[in-house]
Every structure is written in C-alpha cells, then in structure tokens.
Coordinates of C-alpha atoms in Angstrom, one line a residue:
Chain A
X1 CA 99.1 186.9 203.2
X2 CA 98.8 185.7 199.4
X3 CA 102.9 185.1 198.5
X4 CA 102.6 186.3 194.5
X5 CA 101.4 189.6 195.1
X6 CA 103.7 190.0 198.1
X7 CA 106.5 189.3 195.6
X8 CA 105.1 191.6 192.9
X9 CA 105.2 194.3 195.3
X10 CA 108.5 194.4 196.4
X11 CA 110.4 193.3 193.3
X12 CA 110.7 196.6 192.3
X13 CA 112.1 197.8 195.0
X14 CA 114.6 194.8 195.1
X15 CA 115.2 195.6 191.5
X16 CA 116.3 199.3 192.0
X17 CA 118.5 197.8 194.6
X18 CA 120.2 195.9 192.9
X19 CA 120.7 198.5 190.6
X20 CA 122.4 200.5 192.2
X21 CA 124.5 197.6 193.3
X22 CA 125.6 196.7 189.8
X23 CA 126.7 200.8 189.3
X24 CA 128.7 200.7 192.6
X25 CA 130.3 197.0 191.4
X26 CA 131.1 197.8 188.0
X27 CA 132.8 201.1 188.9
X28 CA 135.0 199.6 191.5
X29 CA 135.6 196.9 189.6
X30 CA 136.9 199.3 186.7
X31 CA 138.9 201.5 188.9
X32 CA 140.4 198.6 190.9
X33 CA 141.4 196.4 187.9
X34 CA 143.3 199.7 186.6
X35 CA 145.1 200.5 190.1
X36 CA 145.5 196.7 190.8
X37 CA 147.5 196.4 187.3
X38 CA 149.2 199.3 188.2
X39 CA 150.2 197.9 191.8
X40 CA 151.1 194.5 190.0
X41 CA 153.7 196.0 187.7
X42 CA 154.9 198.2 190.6
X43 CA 155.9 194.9 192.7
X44 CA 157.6 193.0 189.9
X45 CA 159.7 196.1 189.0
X46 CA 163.2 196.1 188.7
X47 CA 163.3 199.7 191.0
X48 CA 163.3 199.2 194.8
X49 CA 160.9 201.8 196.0
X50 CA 158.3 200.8 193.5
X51 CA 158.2 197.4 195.1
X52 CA 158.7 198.5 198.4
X53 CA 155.2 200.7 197.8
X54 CA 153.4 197.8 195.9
X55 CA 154.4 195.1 199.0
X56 CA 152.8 198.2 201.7
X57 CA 150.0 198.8 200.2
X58 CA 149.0 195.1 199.6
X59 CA 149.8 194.5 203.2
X60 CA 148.0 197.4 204.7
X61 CA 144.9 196.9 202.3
X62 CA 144.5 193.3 202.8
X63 CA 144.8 193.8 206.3
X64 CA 142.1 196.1 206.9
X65 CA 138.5 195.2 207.4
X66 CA 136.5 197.1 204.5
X67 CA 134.3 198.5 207.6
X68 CA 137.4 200.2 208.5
X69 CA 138.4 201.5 205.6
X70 CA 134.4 202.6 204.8
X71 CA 134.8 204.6 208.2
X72 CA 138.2 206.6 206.9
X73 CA 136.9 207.0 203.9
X74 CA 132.6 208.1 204.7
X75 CA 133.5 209.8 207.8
X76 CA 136.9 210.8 207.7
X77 CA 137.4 212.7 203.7
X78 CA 134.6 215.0 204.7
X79 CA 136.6 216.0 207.2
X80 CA 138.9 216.9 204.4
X81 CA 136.6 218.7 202.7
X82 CA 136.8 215.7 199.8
X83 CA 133.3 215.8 198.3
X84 CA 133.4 214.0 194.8
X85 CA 130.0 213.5 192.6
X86 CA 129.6 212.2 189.6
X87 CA 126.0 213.6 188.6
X88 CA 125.8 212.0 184.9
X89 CA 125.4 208.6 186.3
X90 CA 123.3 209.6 189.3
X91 CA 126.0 209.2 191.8
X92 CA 126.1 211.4 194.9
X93 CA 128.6 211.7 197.6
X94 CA 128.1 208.3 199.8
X95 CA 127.8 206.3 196.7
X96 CA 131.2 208.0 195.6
X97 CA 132.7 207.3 199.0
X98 CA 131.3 203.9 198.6
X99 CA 133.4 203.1 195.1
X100 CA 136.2 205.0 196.6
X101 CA 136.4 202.8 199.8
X102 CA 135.8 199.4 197.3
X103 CA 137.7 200.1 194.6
X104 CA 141.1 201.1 197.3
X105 CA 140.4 197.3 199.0
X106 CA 139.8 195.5 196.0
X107 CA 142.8 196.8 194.4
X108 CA 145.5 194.9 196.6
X109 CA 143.4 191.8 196.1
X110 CA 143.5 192.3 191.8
X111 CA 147.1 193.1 192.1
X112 CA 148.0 189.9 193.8
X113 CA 145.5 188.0 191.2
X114 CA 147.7 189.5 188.3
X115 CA 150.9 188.6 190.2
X116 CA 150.1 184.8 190.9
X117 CA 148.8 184.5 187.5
X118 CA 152.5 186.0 185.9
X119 CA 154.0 183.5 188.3
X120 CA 152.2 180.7 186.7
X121 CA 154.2 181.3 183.3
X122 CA 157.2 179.3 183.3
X123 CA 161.0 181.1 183.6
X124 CA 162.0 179.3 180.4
X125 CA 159.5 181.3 178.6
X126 CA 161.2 184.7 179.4
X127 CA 164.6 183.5 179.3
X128 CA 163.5 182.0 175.8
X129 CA 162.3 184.9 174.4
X130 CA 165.4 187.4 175.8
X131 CA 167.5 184.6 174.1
X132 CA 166.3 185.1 170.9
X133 CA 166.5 188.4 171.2
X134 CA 162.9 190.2 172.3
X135 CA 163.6 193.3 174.0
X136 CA 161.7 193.7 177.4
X137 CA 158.2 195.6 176.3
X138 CA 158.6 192.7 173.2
X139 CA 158.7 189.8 176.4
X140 CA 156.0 191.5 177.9
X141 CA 153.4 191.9 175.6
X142 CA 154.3 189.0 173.3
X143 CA 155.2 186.1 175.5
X144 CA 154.0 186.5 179.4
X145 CA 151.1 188.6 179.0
X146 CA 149.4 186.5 176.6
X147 CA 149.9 183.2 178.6
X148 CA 149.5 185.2 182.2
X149 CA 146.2 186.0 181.0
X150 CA 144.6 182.8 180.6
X151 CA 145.9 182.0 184.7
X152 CA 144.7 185.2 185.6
X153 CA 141.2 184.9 184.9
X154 CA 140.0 182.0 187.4
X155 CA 141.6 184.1 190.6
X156 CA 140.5 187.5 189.2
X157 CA 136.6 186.6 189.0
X158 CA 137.4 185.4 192.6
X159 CA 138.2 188.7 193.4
X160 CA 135.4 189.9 191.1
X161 CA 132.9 188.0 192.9
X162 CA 133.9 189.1 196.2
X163 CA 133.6 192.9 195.4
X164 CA 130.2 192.1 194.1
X165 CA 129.3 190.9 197.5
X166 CA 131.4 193.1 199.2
X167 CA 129.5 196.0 197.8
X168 CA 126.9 195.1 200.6
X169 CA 128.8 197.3 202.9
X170 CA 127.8 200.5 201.5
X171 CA 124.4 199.7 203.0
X172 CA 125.7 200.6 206.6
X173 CA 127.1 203.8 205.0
X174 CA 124.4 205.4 203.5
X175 CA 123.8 204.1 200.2
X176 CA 120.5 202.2 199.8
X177 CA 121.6 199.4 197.5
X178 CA 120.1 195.4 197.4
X179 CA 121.5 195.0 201.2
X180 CA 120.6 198.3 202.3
X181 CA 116.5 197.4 201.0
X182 CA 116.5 194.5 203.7
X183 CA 115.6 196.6 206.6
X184 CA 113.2 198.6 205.0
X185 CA 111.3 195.9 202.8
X186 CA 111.0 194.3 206.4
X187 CA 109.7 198.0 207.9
X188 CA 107.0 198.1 205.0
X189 CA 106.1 194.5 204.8
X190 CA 105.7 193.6 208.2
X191 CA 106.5 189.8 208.9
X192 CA 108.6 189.2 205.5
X193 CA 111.8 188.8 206.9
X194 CA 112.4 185.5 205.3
X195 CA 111.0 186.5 201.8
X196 CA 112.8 189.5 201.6
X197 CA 116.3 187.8 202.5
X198 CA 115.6 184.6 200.5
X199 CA 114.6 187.6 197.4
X200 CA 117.5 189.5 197.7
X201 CA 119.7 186.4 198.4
X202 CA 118.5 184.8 195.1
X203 CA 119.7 188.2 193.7
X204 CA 123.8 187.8 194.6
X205 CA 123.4 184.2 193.6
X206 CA 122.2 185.8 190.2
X207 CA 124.9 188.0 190.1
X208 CA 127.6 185.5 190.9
X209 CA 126.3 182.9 188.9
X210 CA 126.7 185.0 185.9
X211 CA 130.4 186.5 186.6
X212 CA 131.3 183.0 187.4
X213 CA 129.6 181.5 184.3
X214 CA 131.4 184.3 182.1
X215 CA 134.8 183.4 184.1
X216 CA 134.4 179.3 182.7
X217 CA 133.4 180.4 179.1
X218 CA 136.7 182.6 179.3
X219 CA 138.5 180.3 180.5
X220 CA 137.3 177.4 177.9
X221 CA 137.7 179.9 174.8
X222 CA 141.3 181.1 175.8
X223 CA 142.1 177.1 177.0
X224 CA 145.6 175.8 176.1
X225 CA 147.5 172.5 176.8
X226 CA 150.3 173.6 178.9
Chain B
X1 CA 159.7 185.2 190.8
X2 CA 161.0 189.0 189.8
X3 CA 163.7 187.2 187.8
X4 CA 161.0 185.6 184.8
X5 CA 160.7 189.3 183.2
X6 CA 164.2 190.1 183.1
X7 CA 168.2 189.1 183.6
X8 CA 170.4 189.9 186.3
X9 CA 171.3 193.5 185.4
X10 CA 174.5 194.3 184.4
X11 CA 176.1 197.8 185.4
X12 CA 174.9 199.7 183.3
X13 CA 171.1 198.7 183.8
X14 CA 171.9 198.7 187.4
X15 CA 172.9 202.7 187.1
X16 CA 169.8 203.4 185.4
X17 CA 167.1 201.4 188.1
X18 CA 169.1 203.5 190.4
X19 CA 167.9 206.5 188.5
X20 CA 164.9 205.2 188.5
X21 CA 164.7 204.2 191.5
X22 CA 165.6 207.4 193.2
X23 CA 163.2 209.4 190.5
X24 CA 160.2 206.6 192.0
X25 CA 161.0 206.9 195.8
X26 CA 160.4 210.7 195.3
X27 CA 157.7 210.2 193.4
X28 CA 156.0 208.1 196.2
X29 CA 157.3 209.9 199.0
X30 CA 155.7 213.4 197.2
X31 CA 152.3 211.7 197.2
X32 CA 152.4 209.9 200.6
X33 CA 153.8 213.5 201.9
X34 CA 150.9 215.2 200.2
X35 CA 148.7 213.0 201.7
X36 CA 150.2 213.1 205.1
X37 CA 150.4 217.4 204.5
X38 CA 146.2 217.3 204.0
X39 CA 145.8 215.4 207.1
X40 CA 147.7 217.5 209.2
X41 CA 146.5 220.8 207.3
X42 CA 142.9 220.2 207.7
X43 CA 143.4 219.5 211.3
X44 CA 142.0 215.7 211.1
X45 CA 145.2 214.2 212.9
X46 CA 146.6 217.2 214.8
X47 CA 147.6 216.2 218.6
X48 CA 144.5 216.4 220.3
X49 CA 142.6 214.6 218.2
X50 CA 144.6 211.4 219.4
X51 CA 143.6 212.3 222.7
X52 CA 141.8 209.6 223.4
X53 CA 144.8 207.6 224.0
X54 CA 145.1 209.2 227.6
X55 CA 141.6 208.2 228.7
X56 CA 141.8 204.8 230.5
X57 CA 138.7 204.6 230.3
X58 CA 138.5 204.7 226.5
X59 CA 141.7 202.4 226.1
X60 CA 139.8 199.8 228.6
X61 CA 136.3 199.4 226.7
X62 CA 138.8 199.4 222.9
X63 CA 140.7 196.5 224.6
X64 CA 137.5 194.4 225.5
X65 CA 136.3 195.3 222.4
X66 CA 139.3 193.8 221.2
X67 CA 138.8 190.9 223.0
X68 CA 135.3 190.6 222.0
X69 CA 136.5 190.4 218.0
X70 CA 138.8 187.9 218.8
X71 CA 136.1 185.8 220.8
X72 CA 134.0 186.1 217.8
X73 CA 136.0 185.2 215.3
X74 CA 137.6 182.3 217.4
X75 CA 133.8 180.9 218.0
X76 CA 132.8 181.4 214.7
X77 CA 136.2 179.2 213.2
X78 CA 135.4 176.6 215.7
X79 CA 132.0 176.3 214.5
X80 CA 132.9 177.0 211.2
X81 CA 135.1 173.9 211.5
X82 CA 132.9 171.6 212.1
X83 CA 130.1 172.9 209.8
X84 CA 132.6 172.7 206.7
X85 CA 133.5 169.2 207.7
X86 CA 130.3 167.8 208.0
X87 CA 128.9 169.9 204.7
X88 CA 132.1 168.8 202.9
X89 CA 131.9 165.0 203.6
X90 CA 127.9 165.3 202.6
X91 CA 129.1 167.1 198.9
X92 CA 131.2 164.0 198.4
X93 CA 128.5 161.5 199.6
X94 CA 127.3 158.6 197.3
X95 CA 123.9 159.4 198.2
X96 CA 122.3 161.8 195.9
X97 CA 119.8 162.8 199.0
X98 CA 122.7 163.7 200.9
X99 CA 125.0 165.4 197.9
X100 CA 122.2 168.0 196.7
X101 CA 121.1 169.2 199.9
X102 CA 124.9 169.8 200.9
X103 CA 126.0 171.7 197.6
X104 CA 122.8 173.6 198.1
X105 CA 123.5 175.2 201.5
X106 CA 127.1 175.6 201.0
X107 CA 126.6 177.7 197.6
X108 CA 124.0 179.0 199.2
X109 CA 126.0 180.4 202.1
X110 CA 129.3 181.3 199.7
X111 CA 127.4 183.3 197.1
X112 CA 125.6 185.9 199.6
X113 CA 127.0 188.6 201.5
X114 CA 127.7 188.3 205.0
X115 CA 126.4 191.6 205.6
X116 CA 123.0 190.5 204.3
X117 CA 123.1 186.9 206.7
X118 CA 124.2 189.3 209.8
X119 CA 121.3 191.6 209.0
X120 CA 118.7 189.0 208.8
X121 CA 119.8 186.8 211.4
X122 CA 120.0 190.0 213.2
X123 CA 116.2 191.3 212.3
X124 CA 114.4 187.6 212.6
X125 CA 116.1 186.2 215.8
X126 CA 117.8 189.1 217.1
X127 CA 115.7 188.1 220.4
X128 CA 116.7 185.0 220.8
X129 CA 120.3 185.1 219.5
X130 CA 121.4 188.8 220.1
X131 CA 123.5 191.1 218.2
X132 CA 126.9 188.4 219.0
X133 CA 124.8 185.2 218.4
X134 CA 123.9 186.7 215.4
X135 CA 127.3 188.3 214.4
X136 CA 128.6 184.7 214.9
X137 CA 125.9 182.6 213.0
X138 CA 126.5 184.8 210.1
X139 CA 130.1 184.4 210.3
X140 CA 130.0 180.3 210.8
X141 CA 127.9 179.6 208.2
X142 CA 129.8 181.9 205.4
X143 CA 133.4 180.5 206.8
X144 CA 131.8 176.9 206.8
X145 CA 130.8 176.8 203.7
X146 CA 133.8 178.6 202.1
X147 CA 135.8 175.8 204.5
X148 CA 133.9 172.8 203.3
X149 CA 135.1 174.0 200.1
X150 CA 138.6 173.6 201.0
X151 CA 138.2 170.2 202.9
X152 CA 136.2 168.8 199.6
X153 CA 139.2 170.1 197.5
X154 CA 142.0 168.3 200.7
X155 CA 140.2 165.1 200.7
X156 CA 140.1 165.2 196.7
X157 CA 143.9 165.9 196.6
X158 CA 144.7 162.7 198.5
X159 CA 146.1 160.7 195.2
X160 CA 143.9 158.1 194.4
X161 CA 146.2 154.9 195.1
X162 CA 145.4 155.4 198.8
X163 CA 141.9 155.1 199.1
X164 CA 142.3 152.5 196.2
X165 CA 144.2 150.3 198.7
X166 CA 142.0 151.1 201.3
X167 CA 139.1 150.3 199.6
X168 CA 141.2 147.0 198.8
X169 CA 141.8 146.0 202.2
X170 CA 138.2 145.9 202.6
X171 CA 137.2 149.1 204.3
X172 CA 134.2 150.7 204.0
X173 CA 133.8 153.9 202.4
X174 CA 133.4 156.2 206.4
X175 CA 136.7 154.0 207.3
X176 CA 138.4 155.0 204.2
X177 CA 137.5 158.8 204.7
X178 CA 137.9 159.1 208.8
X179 CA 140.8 156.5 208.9
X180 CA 142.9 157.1 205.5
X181 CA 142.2 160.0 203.7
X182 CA 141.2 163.1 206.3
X183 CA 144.7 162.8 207.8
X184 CA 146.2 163.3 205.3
X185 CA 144.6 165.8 203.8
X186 CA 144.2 168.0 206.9
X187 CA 147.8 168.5 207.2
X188 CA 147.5 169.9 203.1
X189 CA 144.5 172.0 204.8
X190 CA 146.2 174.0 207.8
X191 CA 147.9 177.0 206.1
X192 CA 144.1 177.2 204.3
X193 CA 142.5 177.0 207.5
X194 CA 144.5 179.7 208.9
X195 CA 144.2 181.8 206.2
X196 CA 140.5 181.6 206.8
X197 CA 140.8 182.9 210.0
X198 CA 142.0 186.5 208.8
X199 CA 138.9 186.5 206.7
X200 CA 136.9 185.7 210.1
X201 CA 138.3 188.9 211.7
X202 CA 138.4 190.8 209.5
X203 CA 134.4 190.0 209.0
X204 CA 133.9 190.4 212.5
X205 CA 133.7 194.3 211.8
X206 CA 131.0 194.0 210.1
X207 CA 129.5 194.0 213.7
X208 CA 129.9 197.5 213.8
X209 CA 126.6 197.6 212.1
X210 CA 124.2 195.7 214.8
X211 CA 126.2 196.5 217.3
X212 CA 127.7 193.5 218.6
X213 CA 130.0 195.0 220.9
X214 CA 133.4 194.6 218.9
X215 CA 136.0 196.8 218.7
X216 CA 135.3 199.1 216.0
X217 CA 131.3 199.3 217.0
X218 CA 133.6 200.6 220.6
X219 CA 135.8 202.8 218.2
X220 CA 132.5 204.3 216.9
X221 CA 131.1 205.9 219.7
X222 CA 134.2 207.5 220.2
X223 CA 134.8 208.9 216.9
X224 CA 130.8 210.0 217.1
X225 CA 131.0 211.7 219.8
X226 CA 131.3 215.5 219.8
X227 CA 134.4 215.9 222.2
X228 CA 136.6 213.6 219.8
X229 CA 135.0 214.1 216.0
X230 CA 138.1 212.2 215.2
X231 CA 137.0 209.0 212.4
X232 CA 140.3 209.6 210.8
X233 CA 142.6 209.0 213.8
X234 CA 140.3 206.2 214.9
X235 CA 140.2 204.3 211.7
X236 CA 144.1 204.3 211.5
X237 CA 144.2 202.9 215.2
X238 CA 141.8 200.2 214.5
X239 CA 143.8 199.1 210.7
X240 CA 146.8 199.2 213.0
X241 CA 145.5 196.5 215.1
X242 CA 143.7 194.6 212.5
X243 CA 147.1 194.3 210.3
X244 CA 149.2 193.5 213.1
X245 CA 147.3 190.5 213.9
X246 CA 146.5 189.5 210.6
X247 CA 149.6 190.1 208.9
X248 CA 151.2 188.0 211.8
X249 CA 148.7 185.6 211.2
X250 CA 149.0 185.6 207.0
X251 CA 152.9 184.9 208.0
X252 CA 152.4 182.2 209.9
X253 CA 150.5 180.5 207.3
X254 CA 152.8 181.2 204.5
X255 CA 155.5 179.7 206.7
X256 CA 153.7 176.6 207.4
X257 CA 152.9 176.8 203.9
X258 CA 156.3 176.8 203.1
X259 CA 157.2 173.8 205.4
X260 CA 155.1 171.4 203.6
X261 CA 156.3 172.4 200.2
X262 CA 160.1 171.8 201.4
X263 CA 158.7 168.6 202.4
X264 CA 157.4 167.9 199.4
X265 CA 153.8 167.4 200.8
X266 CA 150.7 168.9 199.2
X267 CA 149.4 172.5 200.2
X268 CA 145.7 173.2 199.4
X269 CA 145.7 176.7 198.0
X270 CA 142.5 178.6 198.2
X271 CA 142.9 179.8 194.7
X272 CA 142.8 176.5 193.5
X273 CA 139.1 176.3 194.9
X274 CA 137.5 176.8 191.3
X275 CA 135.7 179.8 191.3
X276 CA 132.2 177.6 189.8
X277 CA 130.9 179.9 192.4
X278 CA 131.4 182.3 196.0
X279 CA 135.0 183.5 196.3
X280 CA 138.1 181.1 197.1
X281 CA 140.2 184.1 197.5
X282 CA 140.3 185.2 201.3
X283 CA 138.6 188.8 200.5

C-alpha cells in the first residue's frame, strides 16, 4: 500500500478526466456567454415581448435543478429523435446532451451577470452621452459597455466557476468526466476512497484557482477610480 | 434600470417598438410554437403520457418525495447554519491556528462539486450514514462554507465605529462579536440566507444519483419504467414544482431585500462575496 505509486497509477486516469471536463466547460461556457448576452439585451430592450421572454426564461432556468434539466434534455431529446455529434472534437451524443443541458442553465445565470453589471454604470453617464448627442449603438458601445465591463467580470467568473463545477453532473448522465472517474478509481483501487476524492478534489480547486486568479488580474488591468 | 440606455420615447419611437414589438412577439411565439409542435408531433407529451397523474399511487410516493426534498434541504440549512457561523467567526479569528484551518475547509468545501462530496460521502460511509445522511452532509458542508462566506462578509459590513466603541467600553473581542456586531449584521444577512436556501433545493436533486429518496430519484422510476417512457412530461412536472417554490422563495428574499434598503440598512449581496474563490452567485 506504498502512496507514490498508487498516485502514479491513477493520475492518468484523473487526468483524462479532467479533460474531458475542461471540453464540456469551455463549450458551455462559449455557448452560454453568447445566449446569456443575447438574453441580457433581450431584457433591457425597449420591445415588450423581448423582455417578457428574457424575464421567463431567467425565471424558469434559474429555477430548475440542472438534474432536471439533464433528465429533459439526456432522456427526453432522444425521444425527439435530437441526436447532435460533434465528431472533430471527440464529442458524442451524452457529452453533447451534456453542453446542451449546461450551456441552457448557465445562460440565465450569465445573462443576469451582464445585467447587474450595466446596472452598475451610473444614469448620468447615458443621459450624458444622449446629451451630447451619441446616438444609441454610439451610447452603447462607447460609453456603457466599456465601463459595464469592468463590473461584469467579478459576477461572471462566479458564474464561470460554478459551471466548471457544475459540469460534475454529466457524470450521472453518461459521460465519464473527473467526477464520473470517482466510482471507478474506487472499483479498480480498492480501499482508495479518500485518495481518489482528495486527487480529484485537488483537481476543481486547480481549476477554480486559475479562473479566479485570471478574474483578479482582469479585474486589476481594467481597474478604474469610479 | 431600463431607463440608463435610452429616453422616454416619444411617439414616433413609440410606433416603431410597437413594430417591433409585434415583429418580436411573433418571432418568439414561432419558436416556442415550434418547440411546443415537436413535442406534441413526436408523441413525447401527447395525453397518455401524463397519465400518471390519475394513479394515486404515483401522486402519493411524488408528494413524499416532495416532502423528502424539503426535509433535506431544511436539515441541511439548519446545519449549514451553524457550520458557516462557527467557520466564519474562526476565518476572522486573531489566532493564526484557528484562521488557517478555517479558510482551509471552507475553500475547501466551496471549490469542489457537490456531486463529487455526495458521491464520496456516499461510497466511504454510505453504511453508516445512508444515501440521506449522505445527501445531507454533502449539502451542509457546501452551503456552510458558501454561508460562512456571507456571515464573514455581514460581520465585516458592520462600520467600524461600533466595534471601536465597543472595544472602548472595555469588551472583549467574543462580547464585541456575539453582543454588538452579529446582530446587526444578521439582519444585513437574511435575504442572503434565503437565497441560499434555493440553492439547497435545488441541490437536493442531485440525490437522484444515490438514491436518496427525493422527489425526482421518485420521478425517475416512473419515467423508467416501460408503461410510462415519459422523461419529458416528468421533467416539466418536477421544474414546475421546483420554480414554484423557489421563485416564491427568490421573491420573498428580494422583498425583504427591498425592506432594508427603504430602511436604509445594509443588505449583504452574494455578489459582493469576492469571487478569490467557489461561487458567490447562488448557481
């Protein structure tokens, strides 16, 4: 029962684990950041049904357990004869279903990130910049955006972080990512139930450390005296 | 907040955003329709798939299940509770012995998944604890430390003149905590606490993987088996009840939320938590 070897032996594994976690993360991260700054825009639009979709969908996401939404999506599209692939990057159907059931949660949670963070920029800024005579895309893009940015980064690695860990879920639907390696590490090593958790433990805290460290060097390069 | 990105419209803007608006309502209706159309059309929420709905049987064991989550949750809040409250009085501890050990286990507990702690609690003391004890343990120690977060961030918020005049008066530094500063910063703390709640039950779902007895590991075996084959239909029923309670109880936190503001008292937002590490945001 000699610990290094132990270690040696299932670090690979551990490693092609978190692999496949850092595919499935990155992916939903992409996807939700796009549909969450869609969603944003939506609910601080001038048109009523836009908003009115925004506000539902941001209620009904953030709502829902992301077990149930892995059940509609990994038992449930099937059904619908919805069987995407995306062979190039290795990615077969569960792991699909797995960015698809991620990336639709994390959305709401990114679109209320962007939201708070355009709330932080002060009214007198907009009204400022209509006054001296920017049209709306000029406002936008010239005034909010560039200060909305800088409070949106601390809430959207948050968000960031928690998909990350989130992603864990796809081991109870199939995939075999860093969570999904627990139960057979401990099949194949009997009596390593702690090493294998403290391993893949030590793993997330990896990941997280490095979002969150990239989130504060962000934050210091972009800083401003408001 | 709307009102930042542009003015009050004027006729003629408010003419076009009601082109727009009706152009956008079709627009969404067309793909929630479309959606709704490939439901119906493939079968997966045709009449008898809801069926289940008429066993009482079925209805009984998704109720206890029900009642299950909610005991789960509830236990694993209370505990949580206390946990974050001792954990966040140790971060802020003079005592070095006491301060490292605290920020350990709580960043500990914050940066890993709560699937990962349910699984191994589950595999290495699923004996002793079983699949609840388990499904709870997880669920305390993630909350607690995400909650000892938010007490170290109340008790900081407390301006400093008051345990300065404590301190003053000649207490010592437990009298200055227990006595001046946590009440005040626990009514700053509620609408944070509550909020953690929703993250609780929605977490409590994650039972469905041990089998803990909660409602959606009840929802599964009725979805799984052969006479129903319905996921679909049973995954909207369980979001149904899921947003009903937590949107209630989101509302009730923004409300009390809102209270203090109008008061002009302090509100601990879980945002502000800096993100050094774990989430802050309820996800």
């Amino acid at each position: 029962m000699d610990l290094l070897p132990q270690i040696g032996e299932m670090l690979p594994r551990i490693l092609d684990g978190f692999l496949v976690t850092l595919k499935l993360t990155i992916l939903s991260l992409l996807l939700s950041t796009v549909v969450g700054a869609v969603l944003a825009s939506m609910r601080v639009s001038p048109v009523a049904p836009f908003r009115a979709f925004g506000t539902s969908y941001v209620n009904v996401f953030r709502n829902t357990p992301l077990v149930v939404m892995f059940i509609f999506v990994v038992e449930g599209l099937p059904q619908l004869g919805v069987r995407p692939r995306f062979t190039t990057l290795g990615l077969g159907y569960f792991e699909m279903y797995a960015i698809i059931a991620l990336s639709t949660y994390t959305a709401a949670f990114v679109c209320e990130a962007i939201r708070s963070g355009v709330n932080t920029v002060a009214t007198g800024q907009a009204e400022a910049a209509r006054a001296v005579g920017l049209t709306f895309g000029q406002t936008l893009t010239h005034v909010i955006l560039p200060q909305a940015f800088r409070a949106v980064v601390p809430p959207l690695v948050s968000v960031y972080i928690a998909c990350t860990k989130n992603s864990a879920i796809a081991a109870a639907f199939g995939v075999l990512e860093a969570t999904g390696q627990l139960s057979s590490l401990i099949e194949d090593f009997p009596g390593s139930v702690y090493l294998a958790f403290f391993l893949l433990a030590a793993g997330y805290m990896v990941l997280v450390f490095v979002l969150a460290g990239l989130s504060s060097l962000v934050e210091r390069r972009w800083a401003v005296s408001r | 907040m709307s009102q930042v990105l542009y003015d009050v419209p004027g006729p003629r803007a408010i003419a076009r955003h009601r082109l727009y608006a009706v152009v956008g309502g079709l627009v969404v209706l067309g793909i929630v329709g479309a959606a709704g159309w490939k439901l119906w059309s493939e079968g997966a929420i045709s009449g008898n798939k809801w069926s289940f709905f008429e066993e009482p049987q079925i209805v009984e064991a998704l109720l206890e299940g029900l009642l299950v989550t909610i005991e789960a949750a509830a236990l694993a809040i209370g505990l949580a509770v206390v946990f974050g409250a001792v954990f966040a009085v140790g971060r802020l501890s003079d005592h070095a012995l006491i301060r490292w050990p605290s920020t350990v286990v709580v960043q500990f507990f914050r940066a890993t998944p709560v699937l990962l702690l349910i699984l191994f609690f589950f595999f290495a003391y699923a004996s002793r604890l079983g699949a609840f004890g388990a499904l709870v343990l997880a669920l305390t120690l993630y909350n607690g430390s995400v909650l000892a977060e938010i007490f170290r961030a109340g008790l900081l918020a407390v301006p400093r003149g008051q345990s300065e005049a404590a301190y003053a008066i000649g207490m010592r530094k437990t009298q200055v905590t227990t006595l001046v500063l946590a009440p005040q910063a626990v009514r700053s703390m509620l609408p944070a606490i509550i909020s953690q709640c929703v993250v609780a039950l929605k977490d409590t779902a994650l039972g469905y993987v041990i089998g803990s007895g909660e409602i959606v590991y009840e929802a599964k075996q009725i979805f799984r088996s052969p006479v129903y084959n319905n996921p679909i239909p049973v995954a909207i029923t369980l979001a149904a009840v899921f947003i009903v309670i937590n949107y209630s109880l989101s509302k009730l936190a923004q409300s009390l939320e809102r209270r203090l503001a109008r008061r002009g008292e302090r509100v601990i937002q879980t945002e502000q938590i800096e993100s050094g590490m774990g989430t802050g945001t309820p996800l």
